[in-house]
């Protein structure tokens, strides 16, 4: 299965359909093949904007920084006094209209918290 941005998800079990007695495994791979184009697009889109955000953080001398990603999410350590600027910076990349998305806006959720203090400051760009 190939997504619109190019990544390929291989599902060899489906090539040999009928030779596997495990119906649950076959159904799982069918589900993977149906979801892969969307999941791959989201992961690629997230990585694309993650790299742009990271470059801008460095260029603008933020003390906050990105530390990694999980599937279609990225994790950042954000200084509290940079939180609003970080939010606006990253949203500016995600809200750019892209031809591949037919100019449909991409709505993202952001969660902010301080795990060491057990504080949770909000979710989504509209509530925070």
Backbone as numpy.savetxt, mean C-alpha at the origin, in Angstrom:
# Nx Ny Nz CAx CAy CAz Cx Cy Cz
-0.94 -14.60 -13.53 -1.80 -13.44 -13.53 -0.90 -12.22 -13.53
-1.15 -11.27 -14.44 -0.32 -10.08 -14.52 -1.17 -8.85 -14.23
-0.66 -7.97 -13.36 -1.39 -6.75 -13.05 -1.07 -5.68 -14.09
-1.79 -4.57 -14.03 -1.62 -3.51 -15.01 -0.27 -2.82 -14.89
0.42 -2.96 -13.75 1.74 -2.34 -13.59 2.85 -3.33 -13.88
2.52 -4.55 -14.23 3.53 -5.50 -14.67 3.82 -6.70 -13.79
3.66 -6.62 -12.45 3.99 -7.79 -11.64 3.18 -9.02 -12.02
3.82 -10.15 -11.90 3.18 -11.42 -12.26 3.07 -12.28 -11.00
1.91 -12.86 -10.80 1.69 -13.81 -9.70 1.49 -15.17 -10.33
2.36 -16.08 -10.03 2.29 -17.42 -10.63 1.42 -18.34 -9.76
0.54 -19.06 -10.41 -0.34 -20.00 -9.72 -0.26 -21.35 -10.41
0.83 -22.09 -10.18 1.04 -23.34 -10.90 -0.02 -24.40 -10.63
-0.64 -24.38 -9.47 -1.67 -25.38 -9.17 -2.84 -25.30 -10.14
-3.13 -24.10 -10.63 -4.26 -23.94 -11.56 -3.94 -24.49 -12.95
-2.66 -24.55 -13.29 -2.26 -25.12 -14.58 -2.62 -26.59 -14.64
-2.53 -27.24 -13.50 -2.79 -28.67 -13.43 -4.17 -28.95 -12.85
-5.12 -28.07 -13.13 -6.48 -28.21 -12.61 -7.03 -29.60 -12.93
-7.62 -30.19 -11.94 -8.19 -31.53 -12.10 -7.26 -32.62 -11.61
-5.97 -32.32 -11.49 -5.03 -33.34 -11.02 -4.82 -33.25 -9.52
-5.43 -32.24 -8.88 -5.29 -32.06 -7.44 -6.60 -32.44 -6.76
-6.55 -33.34 -5.83 -7.76 -33.77 -5.13 -8.17 -32.79 -4.04
-7.35 -31.83 -3.74 -7.63 -30.87 -2.68 -8.42 -29.69 -3.24
-9.76 -29.77 -3.17 -10.61 -28.71 -3.72 -10.39 -27.37 -3.02
-10.10 -27.40 -1.72 -9.87 -26.15 -0.99 -8.63 -25.43 -1.51
-7.58 -26.17 -1.82 -6.36 -25.55 -2.34 -6.65 -24.95 -3.72
-7.37 -25.68 -4.56 -7.72 -25.17 -5.89 -8.55 -23.90 -5.76
-9.54 -23.88 -4.87 -10.38 -22.70 -4.68 -9.56 -21.53 -4.15
-8.61 -21.82 -3.27 -7.74 -20.78 -2.76 -6.92 -20.14 -3.88
-6.36 -20.96 -4.76 -5.58 -20.42 -5.87 -6.46 -19.69 -6.89
-7.68 -20.14 -7.06 -8.61 -19.40 -7.93 -8.89 -18.02 -7.34
-9.08 -17.97 -6.03 -9.31 -16.70 -5.34 -8.08 -15.79 -5.48
-6.90 -16.36 -5.31 -5.66 -15.60 -5.48 -5.59 -15.01 -6.88
-5.92 -15.82 -7.88 -5.82 -15.34 -9.26 -6.82 -14.22 -9.54
-7.98 -14.24 -8.90 -8.97 -13.18 -9.09 -8.55 -11.88 -8.39
-7.94 -12.01 -7.21 -7.57 -10.84 -6.42 -6.22 -10.24 -6.79
-5.35 -11.03 -7.41 -3.98 -10.58 -7.67 -3.84 -9.28 -8.45
-4.59 -9.06 -9.52 -4.40 -7.79 -10.24 -4.64 -6.56 -9.36
-5.66 -6.60 -8.53 -5.95 -5.46 -7.65 -4.89 -5.37 -6.55
-4.57 -6.48 -5.93 -3.58 -6.47 -4.85 -2.21 -6.05 -5.37
-1.82 -6.52 -6.54 -0.53 -6.12 -7.10 -0.52 -4.64 -7.44
-1.62 -4.14 -7.99 -1.69 -2.72 -8.29 -1.53 -1.90 -7.02
-2.28 -2.25 -5.97 -2.19 -1.50 -4.72 -0.79 -1.55 -4.13
-0.17 -2.71 -4.15 1.19 -2.83 -3.62 2.16 -1.98 -4.43
2.06 -2.03 -5.75 2.95 -1.22 -6.60 2.69 0.26 -6.41
1.43 0.64 -6.34 1.08 2.05 -6.14 1.60 2.56 -4.80
1.47 1.72 -3.78 1.96 2.09 -2.45 3.49 2.25 -2.48
4.19 1.30 -3.09 5.65 1.37 -3.16 6.10 2.59 -3.96
5.41 2.88 -5.04 5.72 4.05 -5.86 5.63 5.33 -5.02
4.54 5.48 -4.29 4.36 6.68 -3.47 5.21 6.65 -2.21
5.52 5.46 -1.73 6.42 5.35 -0.58 7.80 5.86 -0.96
8.29 5.50 -2.11 9.61 5.96 -2.53 9.62 7.47 -2.77
8.53 8.00 -3.32 8.44 9.45 -3.52 8.37 10.18 -2.19
7.61 9.64 -1.25 7.52 10.25 0.08 8.87 10.22 0.77
9.54 9.08 0.70 10.84 8.94 1.34 11.85 9.95 0.78
11.87 10.09 -0.54 12.78 11.05 -1.16 12.48 12.48 -0.70
11.19 12.83 -0.64 10.80 14.17 -0.20 11.16 14.39 1.27
11.00 13.37 2.11 11.38 13.51 3.52 12.86 13.87 3.64
13.69 13.17 2.88 15.12 13.45 2.90 15.43 14.84 2.35
14.82 15.18 1.21 15.10 16.47 0.58 14.66 17.65 1.43
13.60 17.46 2.25 13.07 18.55 3.08 13.57 18.46 4.52
14.55 17.59 4.75 15.21 17.46 6.07 14.25 17.15 7.22
13.27 16.30 6.96 12.41 15.81 8.04 13.25 14.93 8.96
12.88 14.90 10.21 13.50 13.94 11.14 12.71 12.63 11.12
11.47 12.66 10.66 10.64 11.47 10.49 11.20 10.65 9.34
10.94 9.35 9.37 11.43 8.52 8.27 10.57 7.26 8.12
10.61 6.72 6.92 9.91 5.47 6.62 10.78 4.31 7.07
10.14 3.26 7.59 10.93 2.12 8.07 10.63 0.83 7.34
9.55 0.76 6.60 9.25 -0.47 5.88 7.85 -0.49 5.33
7.50 -1.64 4.77 6.16 -1.80 4.23 5.66 -3.21 4.50
4.34 -3.33 4.50 3.67 -4.61 4.63 2.56 -4.63 3.59
2.71 -5.48 2.58 1.74 -5.60 1.50 1.45 -4.24 0.87
0.27 -3.67 1.15 -0.10 -2.40 0.54 -0.11 -1.26 1.56
0.78 -1.35 2.55 0.89 -0.34 3.59 2.35 0.00 3.83
2.59 1.21 4.30 3.95 1.51 4.74 3.93 2.02 6.16
5.05 1.84 6.83 5.22 2.18 8.24 6.26 3.28 8.33
5.96 4.29 9.14 6.88 5.41 9.31 7.00 5.75 10.79
8.17 6.20 11.17 8.37 6.81 12.48 8.27 8.31 12.25
7.26 8.92 12.86 6.98 10.33 12.61 7.12 11.11 13.90
7.91 12.15 13.84 8.00 13.07 14.99 6.66 13.77 15.11
6.18 13.86 16.33 4.85 14.43 16.55 4.72 15.82 15.95
5.74 16.65 16.07 5.64 18.01 15.53 5.72 18.05 14.00
6.05 16.93 13.36 6.07 16.84 11.90 4.86 16.11 11.33
3.96 15.68 12.19 2.87 14.82 11.76 1.98 15.45 10.68
1.56 16.68 10.89 0.69 17.33 9.89 1.42 17.53 8.57
2.68 17.93 8.63 3.45 18.12 7.40 3.68 16.79 6.69
3.95 15.74 7.47 4.14 14.41 6.89 2.86 13.96 6.19
1.74 14.17 6.86 0.44 13.78 6.29 0.20 14.51 4.97
0.38 15.82 4.95 0.13 16.60 3.73 1.09 16.20 2.62
2.34 15.95 2.97 3.33 15.55 1.98 2.95 14.23 1.33
2.66 13.22 2.13 2.33 11.91 1.57 1.00 11.94 0.81
0.02 12.68 1.32 -1.26 12.79 0.61 -1.10 13.48 -0.74
-0.16 14.42 -0.83 0.03 15.11 -2.10 0.43 14.14 -3.21
1.17 13.09 -2.86 1.54 12.10 -3.86 0.37 11.18 -4.20
-0.35 10.75 -3.18 -1.46 9.83 -3.42 -2.62 10.48 -4.15
-2.77 11.78 -4.02 -3.90 12.46 -4.64 -3.61 12.98 -6.03
-2.42 12.74 -6.54 -2.13 13.12 -7.92 -2.94 12.25 -8.87
-3.68 12.85 -9.79 -4.45 12.03 -10.74 -3.52 11.28 -11.69
-3.75 9.99 -11.85 -2.95 9.16 -12.74 -3.81 8.65 -13.89
-3.26 8.66 -15.10 -4.00 8.16 -16.25 -4.40 6.70 -16.05
-3.51 5.90 -15.44 -3.81 4.47 -15.27 -5.04 4.26 -14.39
-5.35 5.24 -13.53 -6.52 5.14 -12.66 -7.70 5.94 -13.22
-7.57 6.39 -14.48 -8.64 7.15 -15.14 -9.05 8.37 -14.30
-8.07 8.92 -13.59 -8.25 10.11 -12.75 -9.22 9.88 -11.58
-9.45 8.63 -11.23 -10.26 8.31 -10.05 -9.37 8.50 -8.83
-9.82 9.26 -7.83 -8.96 9.51 -6.67 -8.72 8.23 -5.87
-7.55 8.14 -5.31 -7.18 7.01 -4.47 -7.30 7.47 -3.03
-8.23 6.91 -2.29 -8.46 7.30 -0.91 -7.60 6.40 -0.01
-6.83 7.01 0.85 -5.98 6.23 1.74 -6.38 6.46 3.19
-6.04 5.52 4.01 -6.23 5.64 5.44 -4.88 5.81 6.09
-4.85 6.62 7.11 -3.63 6.80 7.89 -3.99 6.60 9.34
-3.18 5.84 10.03 -3.34 5.67 11.46 -2.13 6.23 12.15
-2.33 6.99 13.20 -1.24 7.59 13.95 -1.34 7.16 15.41
-0.22 6.71 15.95 -0.24 6.28 17.35 1.17 6.33 17.92
1.23 6.29 19.22 2.50 6.16 19.94 2.40 4.87 20.73
2.99 3.81 20.18 2.87 2.50 20.81 3.51 2.47 22.20
4.58 3.22 22.40 5.25 3.22 23.70 4.38 3.82 24.79
3.58 4.83 24.42 2.70 5.48 25.39 1.29 4.92 25.37
0.99 4.06 24.41 -0.35 3.51 24.30 -1.37 4.53 23.80
-0.91 5.55 23.09 -1.80 6.58 22.57 -2.15 6.30 21.12
-3.38 6.61 20.78 -3.85 6.44 19.40 -4.49 7.75 18.99
-4.01 8.37 17.89 -4.42 9.72 17.54 -5.40 9.79 16.40
-5.71 8.71 15.73 -6.73 8.80 14.69 -6.43 8.00 13.46
-7.47 7.85 12.63 -7.40 7.11 11.38 -8.05 7.92 10.28
-7.61 7.72 9.09 -8.09 8.28 7.83 -7.78 9.76 7.71
-7.67 10.17 6.49 -7.32 11.55 6.21 -8.45 12.49 6.58
-9.66 11.99 6.68 -10.80 12.86 6.98 -11.04 13.04 8.47
-10.66 12.08 9.28 -10.93 12.15 10.70 -9.78 12.77 11.49
-8.57 12.68 10.99 -7.44 13.14 11.78 -7.30 14.64 11.73
